[in-house]
Amino acid sequence: MSWITPEYLSQSRDYAPTVAIIFVCVFTTLVVLVRCYARIFSTKRFGLDDVLAVSSNVLYIAFVFLCVILIKEGSGRHIEYIQYVLTPDQVNLTEINDFAAHIIYTTALFVCRMSGLSFYHHLCDRHQRLLTVIKCAAVFLICAYLPQLFLLIFHCLPVTGLWPYAWQAESADFTCITWGAVYSVNSGLSLVCDVILFAIPVTMIRLLQVSLSRKIKLSFVLLPGVAVIIISIVRLYLVIVGQWADDGSWPYGPMLAIESAEIGGTLIALSVPALKPLFGSIFAKFTGTFHGSVKQSGTFNSTSRRTDGLPSSGNGRSFGSRGNIYENYGDLPAGWRGDTLQHERKTTDSSTDTRVGSGVGERVGFKKMDSNEDLLEDRELSHQGSASDFRVQVQKEFKFESNAIPLRPL
């Protein structure tokens, strides 16, 4: 025991985890606040997913508060510091705070994941197979949360908030599962939940009828959850180290920072798509998509169209000379989903019949605009012939199929 010197006992790395925990919490809270602003003032829709996200953020703040207290109490110092420097009452207090913090942590993650499922449900509520997957995922998350919660509550019998070390007098009064066993099981379940949650947008992107390059771009918005999975793996590693290492308390501070990052990362990953109404033009550059002026009740593939599969002429006006109309084309690929398309029609004679298939020359300009009416992309097709021929021509130009996955606006 001669190696336990005052210098050794005074060693601390509390500062870095504390700063990291607070920084991630503040940044996450700002993202959630911006999300709420976007939903309330831009899309005029504050749904169940937003309510759950806000609830999760409140729990997250409570967890961060307890994390800072635990670090200040010395929970992240050397195990000898906890055993020989802290008083028995102080050790008991750290154990109770750890118990409360991880019940909040587990609940915050569960609520956050349910928020994500609610968002995915809204996004693809007309695709039955995806809805079935989302419902099954919800059942799994609930079934995973309950044993996580019960393992924490009933880690000792009789039930207590303490988690006594072998050298504590209280250890004789309780029969307990080891800290590492409980946290390893919970961390493993948490990792599986993260994989299931963020596998759903992978499936959604795979089903979209768009080019590979656009799928890759879209993944930058919908798939930041990959980082959360990596964080979850790191947490599992730190839990294992903390239980079976000789100095088990030394990794505790970094583990709290990783747990904070896991909640914050999940909230941010699930909030990024909701920011699109505020940063539409930026999103369009990364994803090749823009949600545009979609009706409140519309979907990404919603439309008012003619029975021949082409856009209706809207107001019924004829265009003997050059003119512009705005209308939705419902079967465009996800890159153009729900956007307002500008059609430029120009006749070659004095005929007032400008219907497709009438034999009148026609140029149709497909334009994608951002929220500032700046042009992001345009394409122009020239046509003379039947409506079915034009439909095939449009499908070839945009490389899509008419049964593309129906999605709602973000």
Short mmCIF file of C-alpha atoms in Angstrom, two decimals, residues 2-396:
data_model
loop_
_atom_site.label_atom_id
_atom_site.label_comp_id
_atom_site.label_asym_id
_atom_site.label_seq_id
_atom_site.Cartn_x
_atom_site.Cartn_y
_atom_site.Cartn_z
CA SER A 2 3.05 2.27 0.03
CA TRP A 3 2.27 3.31 -3.54
CA ILE A 4 -0.88 5.12 -2.30
CA THR A 5 0.68 8.53 -1.87
CA PRO A 6 -0.99 11.92 -1.36
CA GLU A 7 -0.01 12.76 -4.94
CA TYR A 8 -1.75 9.62 -6.20
CA LEU A 9 -4.91 10.33 -4.19
CA SER A 10 -5.00 13.91 -5.43
CA GLN A 11 -4.97 12.86 -9.09
CA SER A 12 -8.09 13.94 -10.93
CA ARG A 13 -9.39 14.18 -14.48
CA ASP A 14 -12.75 15.63 -13.50
CA TYR A 15 -12.43 18.84 -15.52
CA ALA A 16 -12.56 17.41 -19.04
CA PRO A 17 -15.64 15.18 -18.51
CA THR A 18 -17.47 18.01 -16.75
CA VAL A 19 -16.82 20.46 -19.59
CA ALA A 20 -17.78 17.86 -22.20
CA ILE A 21 -21.01 16.97 -20.41
CA ILE A 22 -22.12 20.60 -20.04
CA PHE A 23 -21.12 21.54 -23.61
CA VAL A 24 -23.03 18.67 -25.21
CA CYS A 25 -26.07 19.41 -23.05
CA VAL A 26 -26.12 23.11 -23.97
CA PHE A 27 -25.64 22.39 -27.67
CA THR A 28 -28.33 19.70 -27.67
CA THR A 29 -30.78 21.98 -25.87
CA LEU A 30 -30.18 24.71 -28.46
CA VAL A 31 -30.85 22.23 -31.28
CA VAL A 32 -34.09 21.11 -29.62
CA LEU A 33 -35.18 24.74 -29.13
CA VAL A 34 -34.51 25.51 -32.80
CA ARG A 35 -36.45 22.37 -33.72
CA CYS A 36 -39.42 23.57 -31.66
CA TYR A 37 -39.24 27.00 -33.30
CA ALA A 38 -39.21 25.40 -36.76
CA ARG A 39 -42.17 23.19 -35.98
CA ILE A 40 -44.27 25.91 -34.34
CA PHE A 41 -43.59 28.84 -36.65
CA SER A 42 -42.54 27.26 -39.97
CA THR A 43 -44.49 24.04 -40.42
CA LYS A 44 -47.26 24.97 -37.93
CA ARG A 45 -47.21 21.40 -36.65
CA PHE A 46 -46.02 20.45 -33.17
CA GLY A 47 -46.54 16.73 -33.05
CA LEU A 48 -46.11 13.86 -30.63
CA ASP A 49 -42.49 13.39 -31.74
CA ASP A 50 -41.74 16.99 -30.71
CA VAL A 51 -43.45 16.58 -27.32
CA LEU A 52 -41.41 13.45 -26.65
CA ALA A 53 -38.19 15.17 -27.78
CA VAL A 54 -38.79 18.07 -25.38
CA SER A 55 -39.61 15.63 -22.56
CA SER A 56 -36.42 13.72 -23.27
CA ASN A 57 -34.41 16.94 -23.20
CA VAL A 58 -35.85 17.86 -19.79
CA LEU A 59 -34.81 14.44 -18.44
CA TYR A 60 -31.42 14.92 -20.08
CA ILE A 61 -30.85 18.19 -18.24
CA ALA A 62 -31.72 16.47 -14.94
CA PHE A 63 -29.25 13.69 -15.77
CA VAL A 64 -26.50 16.21 -16.57
CA PHE A 65 -27.14 17.97 -13.25
CA LEU A 66 -26.61 14.68 -11.38
CA CYS A 67 -23.53 13.87 -13.48
CA VAL A 68 -21.85 17.11 -12.45
CA ILE A 69 -22.71 16.42 -8.80
CA LEU A 70 -21.32 12.87 -9.02
CA ILE A 71 -18.04 14.10 -10.48
CA LYS A 72 -17.74 16.81 -7.83
CA GLU A 73 -18.38 14.22 -5.12
CA GLY A 74 -15.34 12.25 -6.29
CA SER A 75 -17.01 9.36 -8.09
CA GLY A 76 -14.51 9.60 -10.94
CA ARG A 77 -11.39 9.55 -8.74
CA HIS A 78 -9.20 6.52 -7.97
CA ILE A 79 -10.96 3.74 -6.07
CA GLU A 80 -8.54 4.25 -3.16
CA TYR A 81 -9.71 7.87 -2.91
CA ILE A 82 -13.30 6.68 -2.57
CA GLN A 83 -12.33 4.04 -0.01
CA TYR A 84 -9.91 5.98 2.17
CA VAL A 85 -10.69 9.69 1.69
CA LEU A 86 -14.47 9.87 1.38
CA THR A 87 -16.55 9.27 4.50
CA PRO A 88 -19.04 6.37 4.57
CA ASP A 89 -21.92 8.83 4.29
CA GLN A 90 -20.33 10.49 1.26
CA VAL A 91 -19.84 7.12 -0.44
CA ASN A 92 -23.48 6.23 0.23
CA LEU A 93 -24.59 9.54 -1.25
CA THR A 94 -22.60 8.95 -4.45
CA GLU A 95 -24.23 5.53 -4.82
CA ILE A 96 -27.73 6.94 -4.38
CA ASN A 97 -27.04 9.73 -6.88
CA ASP A 98 -25.64 7.19 -9.35
CA PHE A 99 -28.77 5.07 -8.92
CA ALA A 100 -31.06 8.04 -9.59
CA ALA A 101 -28.95 9.33 -12.48
CA HIS A 102 -29.07 6.06 -14.38
CA ILE A 103 -32.80 5.61 -13.97
CA ILE A 104 -33.17 9.08 -15.52
CA TYR A 105 -30.56 8.24 -18.18
CA THR A 106 -32.36 5.04 -19.22
CA THR A 107 -35.74 6.79 -19.29
CA ALA A 108 -34.43 9.77 -21.26
CA LEU A 109 -33.00 7.48 -23.94
CA PHE A 110 -36.25 5.50 -24.11
CA VAL A 111 -38.39 8.63 -24.52
CA CYS A 112 -35.97 10.00 -27.11
CA ARG A 113 -36.10 6.79 -29.15
CA MET A 114 -39.89 6.77 -29.04
CA SER A 115 -39.76 10.34 -30.37
CA GLY A 116 -37.74 9.04 -33.31
CA LEU A 117 -40.24 6.28 -34.02
CA SER A 118 -43.09 8.80 -33.87
CA PHE A 119 -41.28 10.95 -36.43
CA TYR A 120 -40.67 7.99 -38.73
CA HIS A 121 -44.33 6.99 -38.38
CA HIS A 122 -45.44 10.44 -39.49
CA LEU A 123 -42.96 10.46 -42.35
CA CYS A 124 -44.10 7.23 -44.00
CA ASP A 125 -47.61 6.61 -42.68
CA ARG A 126 -48.82 5.43 -46.09
CA HIS A 127 -46.23 2.67 -46.48
CA GLN A 128 -47.70 -0.33 -44.70
CA ARG A 129 -44.58 -2.47 -44.50
CA LEU A 130 -42.53 0.33 -43.00
CA LEU A 131 -45.34 1.07 -40.54
CA THR A 132 -45.26 -2.57 -39.46
CA VAL A 133 -41.49 -2.36 -38.94
CA ILE A 134 -41.89 0.83 -36.88
CA LYS A 135 -44.59 -0.73 -34.71
CA CYS A 136 -42.45 -3.82 -34.11
CA ALA A 137 -39.52 -1.56 -33.21
CA ALA A 138 -41.72 0.28 -30.70
CA VAL A 139 -42.69 -3.00 -29.06
CA PHE A 140 -39.03 -4.03 -28.86
CA LEU A 141 -37.99 -0.69 -27.33
CA ILE A 142 -40.64 -1.05 -24.64
CA CYS A 143 -39.64 -4.66 -23.96
CA ALA A 144 -35.99 -3.59 -23.71
CA TYR A 145 -36.69 -0.58 -21.47
CA LEU A 146 -38.62 -2.52 -18.83
CA PRO A 147 -35.85 -5.01 -17.95
CA GLN A 148 -33.31 -2.17 -18.00
CA LEU A 149 -35.44 -0.26 -15.50
CA PHE A 150 -36.17 -3.30 -13.32
CA LEU A 151 -32.49 -4.31 -13.22
CA LEU A 152 -31.67 -0.88 -11.85
CA ILE A 153 -34.50 -0.79 -9.32
CA PHE A 154 -34.03 -4.37 -8.08
CA HIS A 155 -30.23 -4.52 -8.27
CA CYS A 156 -30.25 -5.27 -4.54
CA LEU A 157 -32.65 -7.10 -2.26
CA PRO A 158 -34.13 -5.64 -0.21
CA VAL A 159 -34.56 -2.74 -2.64
CA THR A 160 -32.21 0.16 -1.98
CA GLY A 161 -30.60 3.09 -3.72
CA LEU A 162 -27.22 1.97 -2.38
CA TRP A 163 -24.81 -0.15 -4.37
CA PRO A 164 -22.35 -1.07 -1.60
CA TYR A 165 -18.74 -2.03 -2.27
CA ALA A 166 -17.49 -5.22 -0.63
CA TRP A 167 -15.54 -3.16 1.92
CA GLN A 168 -18.62 -1.17 3.03
CA ALA A 169 -20.43 -2.20 6.19
CA GLU A 170 -23.77 -2.05 4.33
CA SER A 171 -22.73 -4.87 1.99
CA ALA A 172 -23.72 -7.42 4.63
CA ASP A 173 -27.30 -6.11 4.67
CA PHE A 174 -28.05 -6.63 0.97
CA THR A 175 -27.81 -9.27 -1.72
CA CYS A 176 -26.79 -7.40 -4.88
CA ILE A 177 -26.02 -8.01 -8.52
CA THR A 178 -22.67 -6.49 -9.38
CA TRP A 179 -22.65 -2.98 -10.83
CA GLY A 180 -20.80 -4.18 -13.93
CA ALA A 181 -23.24 -7.01 -14.65
CA VAL A 182 -26.27 -4.70 -14.56
CA TYR A 183 -24.64 -1.93 -16.57
CA SER A 184 -23.19 -4.36 -19.14
CA VAL A 185 -26.63 -5.87 -19.80
CA ASN A 186 -28.23 -2.43 -19.98
CA SER A 187 -25.50 -1.11 -22.27
CA GLY A 188 -25.86 -4.12 -24.56
CA LEU A 189 -29.63 -3.64 -24.79
CA SER A 190 -29.11 0.08 -25.40
CA LEU A 191 -26.75 -0.69 -28.28
CA VAL A 192 -29.29 -3.04 -29.88
CA CYS A 193 -32.00 -0.37 -29.50
CA ASP A 194 -29.80 2.21 -31.22
CA VAL A 195 -29.08 -0.16 -34.11
CA ILE A 196 -32.80 -0.89 -34.57
CA LEU A 197 -33.78 2.78 -34.32
CA PHE A 198 -31.30 4.03 -36.89
CA ALA A 199 -31.77 1.05 -39.22
CA ILE A 200 -35.21 2.43 -40.06
CA PRO A 201 -33.99 5.51 -42.00
CA VAL A 202 -31.54 3.20 -43.81
CA THR A 203 -34.53 1.17 -45.01
CA MET A 204 -36.41 4.34 -45.96
CA ILE A 205 -33.50 5.61 -48.05
CA ARG A 206 -33.07 2.21 -49.70
CA LEU A 207 -36.72 2.21 -50.79
CA LEU A 208 -36.59 5.69 -52.30
CA GLN A 209 -36.62 5.66 -56.09
CA VAL A 210 -33.68 8.02 -56.60
CA SER A 211 -30.14 7.74 -57.87
CA LEU A 212 -27.37 6.31 -55.69
CA SER A 213 -25.63 9.69 -55.46
CA ARG A 214 -28.79 11.30 -54.08
CA LYS A 215 -29.26 8.48 -51.60
CA ILE A 216 -25.73 9.08 -50.36
CA LYS A 217 -26.39 12.81 -50.02
CA LEU A 218 -29.69 12.20 -48.23
CA SER A 219 -27.95 9.89 -45.77
CA PHE A 220 -25.97 12.85 -44.40
CA VAL A 221 -29.26 14.24 -43.03
CA LEU A 222 -31.04 11.06 -42.00
CA LEU A 223 -28.14 8.93 -40.80
CA PRO A 224 -26.09 10.85 -38.20
CA GLY A 225 -27.34 8.15 -35.84
CA VAL A 226 -24.31 6.09 -36.89
CA ALA A 227 -22.30 8.29 -34.51
CA VAL A 228 -24.73 7.40 -31.72
CA ILE A 229 -24.13 3.69 -32.33
CA ILE A 230 -20.37 4.25 -32.05
CA ILE A 231 -20.90 6.17 -28.80
CA SER A 232 -23.02 3.30 -27.47
CA ILE A 233 -20.22 0.83 -28.24
CA VAL A 234 -17.70 3.02 -26.40
CA ARG A 235 -20.00 3.17 -23.38
CA LEU A 236 -20.24 -0.63 -23.29
CA TYR A 237 -16.44 -0.82 -23.37
CA LEU A 238 -16.07 1.67 -20.49
CA VAL A 239 -18.64 -0.21 -18.39
CA ILE A 240 -16.70 -3.45 -18.85
CA VAL A 241 -13.44 -1.72 -17.95
CA GLY A 242 -15.06 -0.07 -14.92
CA GLN A 243 -16.30 -3.36 -13.49
CA TRP A 244 -13.33 -5.63 -14.02
CA ALA A 245 -10.37 -3.23 -13.80
CA ASP A 246 -8.51 -2.91 -10.49
CA ASP A 247 -9.16 0.85 -10.44
CA GLY A 248 -12.80 0.61 -11.46
CA SER A 249 -13.84 4.15 -10.57
CA TRP A 250 -11.16 5.85 -12.70
CA PRO A 251 -13.11 5.44 -16.03
CA TYR A 252 -16.35 6.61 -14.36
CA GLY A 253 -16.01 10.28 -15.35
CA PRO A 254 -15.42 9.53 -19.05
CA MET A 255 -18.30 7.05 -18.93
CA LEU A 256 -20.66 9.78 -17.70
CA ALA A 257 -19.44 12.01 -20.55
CA ILE A 258 -20.14 9.22 -23.05
CA GLU A 259 -23.61 8.66 -21.59
CA SER A 260 -24.32 12.37 -21.91
CA ALA A 261 -23.11 12.27 -25.51
CA GLU A 262 -25.35 9.28 -26.24
CA ILE A 263 -28.50 11.09 -25.15
CA GLY A 264 -27.42 14.34 -26.78
CA GLY A 265 -26.35 12.61 -29.99
CA THR A 266 -29.65 10.76 -30.26
CA LEU A 267 -31.65 13.95 -29.73
CA ILE A 268 -29.56 15.82 -32.30
CA ALA A 269 -29.72 12.99 -34.85
CA LEU A 270 -33.51 12.86 -34.57
CA SER A 271 -33.86 16.65 -34.67
CA VAL A 272 -31.75 17.34 -37.77
CA PRO A 273 -34.52 16.49 -40.30
CA ALA A 274 -36.95 18.72 -38.39
CA LEU A 275 -34.66 21.72 -39.00
CA LYS A 276 -35.22 21.53 -42.75
CA PRO A 277 -37.96 24.21 -42.89
CA LEU A 278 -35.47 26.75 -41.49
CA PHE A 279 -32.43 25.67 -43.48
CA GLY A 280 -34.05 24.36 -46.65
CA SER A 281 -31.51 25.68 -49.14
CA ILE A 282 -28.60 24.27 -47.13
CA PHE A 283 -30.32 20.89 -46.86
CA ALA A 284 -31.01 20.94 -50.59
CA LYS A 285 -27.31 21.32 -51.38
CA PHE A 286 -26.47 18.26 -49.27
CA THR A 287 -29.44 16.06 -50.12
CA GLY A 288 -30.57 17.16 -53.54
CA THR A 289 -34.05 17.59 -52.12
CA PHE A 290 -36.22 20.43 -51.03
CA HIS A 291 -39.62 20.23 -49.51
CA GLY A 292 -40.92 23.46 -51.06
CA SER A 293 -44.46 24.73 -50.86
CA VAL A 294 -46.40 21.62 -49.97
CA LYS A 295 -50.00 21.77 -48.84
CA GLN A 296 -50.57 21.09 -45.17
CA SER A 297 -52.37 17.84 -45.93
CA GLY A 298 -50.02 16.74 -48.71
CA THR A 299 -47.27 14.15 -48.86
CA PHE A 300 -44.04 13.98 -50.73
CA ASN A 301 -45.87 12.17 -53.51
CA SER A 302 -49.26 13.83 -53.13
CA THR A 303 -50.77 15.37 -56.24
CA SER A 304 -53.77 16.44 -58.16
CA ARG A 305 -53.36 14.65 -61.50
CA ARG A 306 -55.24 13.63 -64.58
CA THR A 307 -56.38 10.11 -65.28
CA ASP A 308 -53.71 9.77 -67.98
CA GLY A 309 -51.01 10.23 -65.33
CA LEU A 310 -49.99 13.77 -66.24
CA PRO A 311 -50.43 16.96 -64.27
CA SER A 312 -53.77 18.62 -64.72
CA SER A 313 -53.80 22.07 -66.30
CA GLY A 314 -54.99 23.67 -63.09
CA ASN A 315 -57.02 26.75 -64.00
CA GLY A 316 -57.93 25.53 -67.50
CA ARG A 317 -56.31 28.52 -69.21
CA SER A 318 -54.93 28.12 -72.71
CA PHE A 319 -51.47 29.34 -73.60
CA GLY A 320 -51.31 30.38 -77.23
CA SER A 321 -48.13 32.21 -76.34
CA ARG A 322 -45.47 31.65 -73.70
CA GLY A 323 -46.85 31.45 -70.15
CA ASN A 324 -46.14 30.00 -66.70
CA ILE A 325 -48.30 27.88 -64.39
CA TYR A 326 -47.45 26.18 -61.08
CA GLU A 327 -48.69 22.71 -60.21
CA ASN A 328 -47.63 19.51 -58.49
CA TYR A 329 -46.43 16.44 -60.33
CA GLY A 330 -47.13 13.61 -57.96
CA ASP A 331 -44.84 10.85 -59.19
CA LEU A 332 -41.56 12.71 -59.18
CA PRO A 333 -38.73 10.98 -57.29
CA ALA A 334 -37.82 11.88 -53.75
CA GLY A 335 -35.34 14.45 -54.97
CA TRP A 336 -38.29 16.51 -56.24
CA ARG A 337 -40.84 15.38 -53.72
CA GLY A 338 -43.75 17.68 -53.29
CA ASP A 339 -41.95 20.56 -54.95
CA THR A 340 -43.89 23.05 -57.02
CA LEU A 341 -42.91 22.55 -60.66
CA GLN A 342 -42.90 25.36 -63.19
CA HIS A 343 -44.15 24.41 -66.62
CA GLU A 344 -43.30 26.59 -69.60
CA ARG A 345 -45.63 25.93 -72.50
CA LYS A 346 -45.18 27.36 -75.94
CA THR A 347 -47.41 26.53 -78.90
CA THR A 348 -46.22 26.34 -82.48
CA ASP A 349 -49.40 27.68 -84.07
CA SER A 350 -52.51 29.65 -83.19
CA SER A 351 -54.32 26.68 -81.71
CA THR A 352 -55.79 27.23 -78.29
CA ASP A 353 -55.59 23.53 -77.46
CA THR A 354 -52.41 23.07 -75.46
CA ARG A 355 -53.16 19.65 -73.99
CA VAL A 356 -50.39 17.09 -74.16
CA GLY A 357 -51.15 14.78 -77.04
CA SER A 358 -52.91 17.40 -79.13
CA GLY A 359 -49.98 17.59 -81.52
CA VAL A 360 -49.05 21.08 -80.35
CA GLY A 361 -45.34 21.67 -79.69
CA GLU A 362 -44.57 21.94 -76.01
CA ARG A 363 -41.59 22.65 -73.75
CA VAL A 364 -41.93 21.73 -70.10
CA GLY A 365 -39.41 23.16 -67.65
CA PHE A 366 -39.07 21.34 -64.35
CA LYS A 367 -37.66 23.72 -61.75
CA LYS A 368 -36.72 23.23 -58.13
CA MET A 369 -36.66 26.43 -56.08
CA ASP A 370 -35.47 27.12 -52.56
CA SER A 371 -37.33 29.14 -49.95
CA ASN A 372 -35.91 32.36 -51.40
CA GLU A 373 -37.12 31.51 -54.90
CA ASP A 374 -33.53 30.85 -55.99
CA LEU A 375 -33.15 28.17 -58.61
CA LEU A 376 -31.49 24.98 -57.38
CA GLU A 377 -31.89 22.88 -60.49
CA ASP A 378 -33.89 22.86 -63.69
CA ARG A 379 -34.53 20.51 -66.56
CA GLU A 380 -36.36 21.07 -69.81
CA LEU A 381 -38.18 18.52 -71.95
CA SER A 382 -39.56 19.13 -75.43
CA HIS A 383 -42.53 17.07 -76.52
CA GLN A 384 -44.92 16.40 -79.34
CA GLY A 385 -47.07 13.33 -79.04
CA SER A 386 -49.37 11.39 -76.75
CA ALA A 387 -49.70 11.72 -73.00
CA SER A 388 -48.41 8.19 -72.40
CA ASP A 389 -45.30 8.90 -74.49
CA PHE A 390 -44.63 12.03 -72.46
CA ARG A 391 -45.05 10.12 -69.21
CA VAL A 392 -42.42 7.58 -70.32
CA GLN A 393 -40.16 10.43 -71.35
CA VAL A 394 -40.45 12.09 -67.93
CA GLN A 395 -39.83 8.80 -66.14
CA LYS A 396 -36.66 8.19 -68.15
#
